[in-house]
Every structure is written in C-alpha cells, then in structure tokens.
mmCIF file with all atom_site columns, C-alpha atoms in Angstrom:
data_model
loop_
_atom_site.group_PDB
_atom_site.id
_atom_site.type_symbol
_atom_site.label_atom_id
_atom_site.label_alt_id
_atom_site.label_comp_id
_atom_site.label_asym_id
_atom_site.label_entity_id
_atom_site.label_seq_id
_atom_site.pdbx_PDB_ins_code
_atom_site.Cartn_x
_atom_site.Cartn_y
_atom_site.Cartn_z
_atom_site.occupancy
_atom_site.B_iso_or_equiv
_atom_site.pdbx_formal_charge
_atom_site.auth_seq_id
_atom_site.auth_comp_id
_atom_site.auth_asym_id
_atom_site.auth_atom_id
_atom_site.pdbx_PDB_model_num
ATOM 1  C CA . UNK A 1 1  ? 106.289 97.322  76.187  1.00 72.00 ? 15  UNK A CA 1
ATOM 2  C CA . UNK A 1 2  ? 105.694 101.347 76.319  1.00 84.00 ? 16  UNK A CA 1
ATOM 3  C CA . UNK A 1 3  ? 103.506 102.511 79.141  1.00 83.00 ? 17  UNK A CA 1
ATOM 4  C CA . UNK A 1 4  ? 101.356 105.436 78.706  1.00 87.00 ? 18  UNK A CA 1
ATOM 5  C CA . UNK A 1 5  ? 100.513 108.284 79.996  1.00 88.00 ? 19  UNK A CA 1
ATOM 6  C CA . UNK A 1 6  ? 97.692  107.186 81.468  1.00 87.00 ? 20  UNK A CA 1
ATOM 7  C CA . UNK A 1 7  ? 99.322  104.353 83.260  1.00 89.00 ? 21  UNK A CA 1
ATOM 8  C CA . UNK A 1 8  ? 102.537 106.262 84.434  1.00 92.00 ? 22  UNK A CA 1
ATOM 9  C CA . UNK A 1 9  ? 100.078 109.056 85.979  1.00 92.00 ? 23  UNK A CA 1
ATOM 10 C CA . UNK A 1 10 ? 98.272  106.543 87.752  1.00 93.00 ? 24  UNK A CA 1
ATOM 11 C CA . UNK A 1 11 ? 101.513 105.032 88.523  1.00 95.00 ? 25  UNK A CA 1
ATOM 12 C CA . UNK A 1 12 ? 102.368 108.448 89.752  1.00 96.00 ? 26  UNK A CA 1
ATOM 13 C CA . UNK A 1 13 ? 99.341  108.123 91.869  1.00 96.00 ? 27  UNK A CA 1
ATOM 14 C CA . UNK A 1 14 ? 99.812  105.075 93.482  1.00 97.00 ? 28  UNK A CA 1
ATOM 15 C CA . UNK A 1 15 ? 103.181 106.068 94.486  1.00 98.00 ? 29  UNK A CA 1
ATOM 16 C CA . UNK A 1 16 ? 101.957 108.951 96.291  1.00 98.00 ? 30  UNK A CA 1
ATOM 17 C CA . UNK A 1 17 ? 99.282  107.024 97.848  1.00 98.00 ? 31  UNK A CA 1
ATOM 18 C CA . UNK A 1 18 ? 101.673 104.584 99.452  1.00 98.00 ? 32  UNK A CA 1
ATOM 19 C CA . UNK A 1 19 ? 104.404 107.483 100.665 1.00 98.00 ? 33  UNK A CA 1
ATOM 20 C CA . UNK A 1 20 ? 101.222 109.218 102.173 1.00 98.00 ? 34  UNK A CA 1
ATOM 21 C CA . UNK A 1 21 ? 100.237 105.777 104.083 1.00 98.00 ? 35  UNK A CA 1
ATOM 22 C CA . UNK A 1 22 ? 103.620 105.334 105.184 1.00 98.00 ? 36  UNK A CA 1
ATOM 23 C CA . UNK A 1 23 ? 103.850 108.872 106.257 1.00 98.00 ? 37  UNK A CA 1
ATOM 24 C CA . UNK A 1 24 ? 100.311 108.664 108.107 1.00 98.00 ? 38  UNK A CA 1
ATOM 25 C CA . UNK A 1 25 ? 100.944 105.304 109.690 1.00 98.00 ? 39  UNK A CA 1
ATOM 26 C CA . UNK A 1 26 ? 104.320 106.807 111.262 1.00 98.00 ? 40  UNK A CA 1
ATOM 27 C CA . UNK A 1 27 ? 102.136 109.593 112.431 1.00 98.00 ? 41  UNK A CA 1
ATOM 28 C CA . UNK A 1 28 ? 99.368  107.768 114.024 1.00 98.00 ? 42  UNK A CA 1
ATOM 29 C CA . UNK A 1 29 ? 102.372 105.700 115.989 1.00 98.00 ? 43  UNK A CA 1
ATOM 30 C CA . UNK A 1 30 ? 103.797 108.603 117.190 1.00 98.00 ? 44  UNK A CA 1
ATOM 31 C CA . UNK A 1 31 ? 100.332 110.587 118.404 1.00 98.00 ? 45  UNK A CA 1
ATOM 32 C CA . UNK A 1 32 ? 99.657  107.074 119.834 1.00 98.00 ? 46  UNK A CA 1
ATOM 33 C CA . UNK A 1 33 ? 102.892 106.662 121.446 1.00 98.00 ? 47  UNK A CA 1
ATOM 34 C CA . UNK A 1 34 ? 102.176 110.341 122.896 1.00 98.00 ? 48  UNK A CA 1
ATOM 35 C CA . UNK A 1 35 ? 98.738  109.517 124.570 1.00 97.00 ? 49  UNK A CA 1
ATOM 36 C CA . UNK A 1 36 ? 99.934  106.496 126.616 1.00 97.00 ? 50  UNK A CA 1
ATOM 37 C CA . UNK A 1 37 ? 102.571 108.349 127.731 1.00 97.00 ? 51  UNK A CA 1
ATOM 38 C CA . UNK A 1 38 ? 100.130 111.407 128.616 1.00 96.00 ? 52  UNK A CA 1
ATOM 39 C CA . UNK A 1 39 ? 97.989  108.685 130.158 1.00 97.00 ? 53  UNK A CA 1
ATOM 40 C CA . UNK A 1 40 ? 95.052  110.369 128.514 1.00 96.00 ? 54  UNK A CA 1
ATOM 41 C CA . UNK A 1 41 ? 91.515  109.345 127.239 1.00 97.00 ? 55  UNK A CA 1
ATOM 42 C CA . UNK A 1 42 ? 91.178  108.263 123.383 1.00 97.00 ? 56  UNK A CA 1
ATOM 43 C CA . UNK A 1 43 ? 88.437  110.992 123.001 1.00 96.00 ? 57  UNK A CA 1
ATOM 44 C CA . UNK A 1 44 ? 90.220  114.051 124.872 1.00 95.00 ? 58  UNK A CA 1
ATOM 45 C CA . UNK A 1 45 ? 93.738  113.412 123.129 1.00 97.00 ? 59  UNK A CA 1
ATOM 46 C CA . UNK A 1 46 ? 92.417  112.993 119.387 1.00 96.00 ? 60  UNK A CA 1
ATOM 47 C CA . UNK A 1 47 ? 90.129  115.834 119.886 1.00 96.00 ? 61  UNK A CA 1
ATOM 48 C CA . UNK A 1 48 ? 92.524  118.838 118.338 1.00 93.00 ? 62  UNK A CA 1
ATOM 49 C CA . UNK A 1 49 ? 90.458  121.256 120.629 1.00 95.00 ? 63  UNK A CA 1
ATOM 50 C CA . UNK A 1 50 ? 90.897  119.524 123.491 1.00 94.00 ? 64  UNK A CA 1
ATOM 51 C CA . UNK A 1 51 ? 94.615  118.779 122.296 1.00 96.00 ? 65  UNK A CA 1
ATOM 52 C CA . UNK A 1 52 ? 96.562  121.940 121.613 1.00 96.00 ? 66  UNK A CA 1
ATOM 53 C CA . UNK A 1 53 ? 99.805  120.437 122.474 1.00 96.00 ? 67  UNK A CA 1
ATOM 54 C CA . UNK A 1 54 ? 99.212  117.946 119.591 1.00 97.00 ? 68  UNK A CA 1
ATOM 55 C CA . UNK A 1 55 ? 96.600  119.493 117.215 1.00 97.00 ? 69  UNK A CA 1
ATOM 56 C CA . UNK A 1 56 ? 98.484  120.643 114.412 1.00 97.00 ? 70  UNK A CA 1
ATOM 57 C CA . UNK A 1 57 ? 100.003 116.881 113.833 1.00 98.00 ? 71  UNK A CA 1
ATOM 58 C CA . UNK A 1 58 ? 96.190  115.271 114.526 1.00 98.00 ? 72  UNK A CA 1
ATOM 59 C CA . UNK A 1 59 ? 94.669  118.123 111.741 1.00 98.00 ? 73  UNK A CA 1
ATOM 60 C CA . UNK A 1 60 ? 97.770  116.280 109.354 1.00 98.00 ? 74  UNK A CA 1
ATOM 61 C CA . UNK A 1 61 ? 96.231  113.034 109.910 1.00 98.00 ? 75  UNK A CA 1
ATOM 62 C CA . UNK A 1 62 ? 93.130  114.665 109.063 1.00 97.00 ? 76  UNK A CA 1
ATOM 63 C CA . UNK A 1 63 ? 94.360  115.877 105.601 1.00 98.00 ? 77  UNK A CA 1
ATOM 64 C CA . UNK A 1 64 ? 96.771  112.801 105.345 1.00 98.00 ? 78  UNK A CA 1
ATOM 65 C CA . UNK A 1 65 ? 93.588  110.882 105.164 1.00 98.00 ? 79  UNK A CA 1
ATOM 66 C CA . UNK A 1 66 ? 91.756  112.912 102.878 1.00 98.00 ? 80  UNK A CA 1
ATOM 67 C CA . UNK A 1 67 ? 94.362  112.829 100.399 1.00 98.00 ? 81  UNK A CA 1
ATOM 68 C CA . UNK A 1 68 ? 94.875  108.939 100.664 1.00 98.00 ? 82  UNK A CA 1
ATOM 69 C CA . UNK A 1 69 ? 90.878  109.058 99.593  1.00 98.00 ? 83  UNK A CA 1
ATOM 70 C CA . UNK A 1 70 ? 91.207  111.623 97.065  1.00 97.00 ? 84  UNK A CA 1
ATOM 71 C CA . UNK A 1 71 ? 93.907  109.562 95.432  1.00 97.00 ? 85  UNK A CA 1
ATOM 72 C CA . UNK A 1 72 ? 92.565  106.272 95.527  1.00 97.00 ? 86  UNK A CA 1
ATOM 73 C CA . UNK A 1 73 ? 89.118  107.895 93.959  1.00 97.00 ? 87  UNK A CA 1
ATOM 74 C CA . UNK A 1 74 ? 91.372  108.889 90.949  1.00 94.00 ? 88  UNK A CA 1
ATOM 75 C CA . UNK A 1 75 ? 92.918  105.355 90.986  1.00 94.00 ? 89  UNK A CA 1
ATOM 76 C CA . UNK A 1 76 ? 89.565  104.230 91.138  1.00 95.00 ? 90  UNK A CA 1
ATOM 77 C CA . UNK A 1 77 ? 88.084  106.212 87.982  1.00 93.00 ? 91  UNK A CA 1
ATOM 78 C CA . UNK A 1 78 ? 91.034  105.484 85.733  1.00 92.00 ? 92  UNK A CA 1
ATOM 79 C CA . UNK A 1 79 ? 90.016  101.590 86.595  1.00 90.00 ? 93  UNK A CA 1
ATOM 80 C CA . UNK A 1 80 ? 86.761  102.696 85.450  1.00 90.00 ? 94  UNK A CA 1
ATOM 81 C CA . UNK A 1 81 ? 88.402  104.092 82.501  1.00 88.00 ? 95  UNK A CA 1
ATOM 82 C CA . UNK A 1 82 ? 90.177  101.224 81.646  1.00 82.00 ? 96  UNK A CA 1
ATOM 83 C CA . UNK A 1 83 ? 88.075  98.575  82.318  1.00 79.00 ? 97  UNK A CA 1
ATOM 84 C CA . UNK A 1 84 ? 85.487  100.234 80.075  1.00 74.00 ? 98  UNK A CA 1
ATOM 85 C CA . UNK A 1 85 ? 87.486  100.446 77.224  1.00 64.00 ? 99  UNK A CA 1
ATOM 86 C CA . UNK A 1 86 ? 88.694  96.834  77.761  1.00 58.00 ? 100 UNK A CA 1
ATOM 87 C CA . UNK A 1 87 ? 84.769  96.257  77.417  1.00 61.00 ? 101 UNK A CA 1
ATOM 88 C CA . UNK A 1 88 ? 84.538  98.286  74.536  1.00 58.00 ? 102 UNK A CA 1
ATOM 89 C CA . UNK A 1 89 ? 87.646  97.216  72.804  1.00 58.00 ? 103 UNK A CA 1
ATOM 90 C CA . UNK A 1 90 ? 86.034  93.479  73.481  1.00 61.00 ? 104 UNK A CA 1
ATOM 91 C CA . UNK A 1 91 ? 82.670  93.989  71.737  1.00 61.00 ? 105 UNK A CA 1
ATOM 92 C CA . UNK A 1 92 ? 84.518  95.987  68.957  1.00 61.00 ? 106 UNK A CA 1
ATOM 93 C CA . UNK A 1 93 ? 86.684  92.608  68.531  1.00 58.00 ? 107 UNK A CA 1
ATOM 94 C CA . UNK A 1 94 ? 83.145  90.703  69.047  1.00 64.00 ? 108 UNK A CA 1
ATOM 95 C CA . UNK A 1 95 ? 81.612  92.722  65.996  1.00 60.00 ? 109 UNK A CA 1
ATOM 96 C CA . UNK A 1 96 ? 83.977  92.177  63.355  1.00 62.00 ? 110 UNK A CA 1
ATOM 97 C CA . UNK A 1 97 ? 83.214  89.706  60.736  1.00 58.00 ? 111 UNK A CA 1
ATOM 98 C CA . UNK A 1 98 ? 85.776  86.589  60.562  1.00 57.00 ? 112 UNK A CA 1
ATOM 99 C CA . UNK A 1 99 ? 87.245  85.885  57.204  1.00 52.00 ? 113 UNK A CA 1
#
C-alpha cells in the first residue's frame, strides 16, 4: 500500500500534535507543581503579569496551545478533504452504467 503525500503530511501533522501535547502537559505539571509549592492563588500565578518569575513558561503554554489548535484545524480540513472526495468518488461509482 503507498501512502501519499497527503496522508504522510497529515501524518506529519499528527505527530507534531501529539509531541506538542506531551510537551504542554509536562509543562502545565511543572507550573502546577510550582504554584502549590508557592502556595499561591490559581488567578495570581497563571496571570504572566502578575507572574514574572514564571511568565515566559505560562506565555509557552499560551502558544503551545495555539499550535495544538492550529494543527488539529489542518487535520481537520484534510478530513474535509478526504471525506469529500470519498463522497465524490462514491457518486462517480453511483453514476456509471453496469454492464
């Protein structure tokens, strides 16, 4: 079976999506970890202006996040993608005359 190029990108994808969980999951342990410890409220610790001591890890969840949406939009539209051409390749088979 040969996989295309459409299916190893979104392969591609998917892996990224998973390392970036993994790596944001890790993170969120940590920064959690780090308020108990602190003793400090959930809203003045995950505020990164209230937080200096931990903002620049709390604005990487930020993009962490971001990026896990922005890749699961493009796994999303090539689902689209392929479920429309299933459709398409279905009525195609649909419209053919039988012999």
């Amino acid at each position: 079976m040969e996989i295309s190029a459409s299916d190893r990108d979104l392969i591609g994808v998917m892996r990224r999506y998973f390392a970036v969980q993994a790596e944001l999951e890790s993170l969120k342990a940590q920064l959690e970890a780090a308020r108990q410890a602190a003793g400090e409220a959930i809203g003045v610790f995950y505020d990164h202006r209230q937080n200096a001591e931990h903002a620049a890890d709390l604005q990487r969840s930020h993009r962490l996040r971001e990026e896990m949406a922005s890749l699961m939009q493009h796994a999303e539209a090539w689902g689209r993608a392929a479920s429309g051409a299933d459709d398409h390749d279905r009525s195609a088979a649909e419209a053919e005359p039988e012999e």
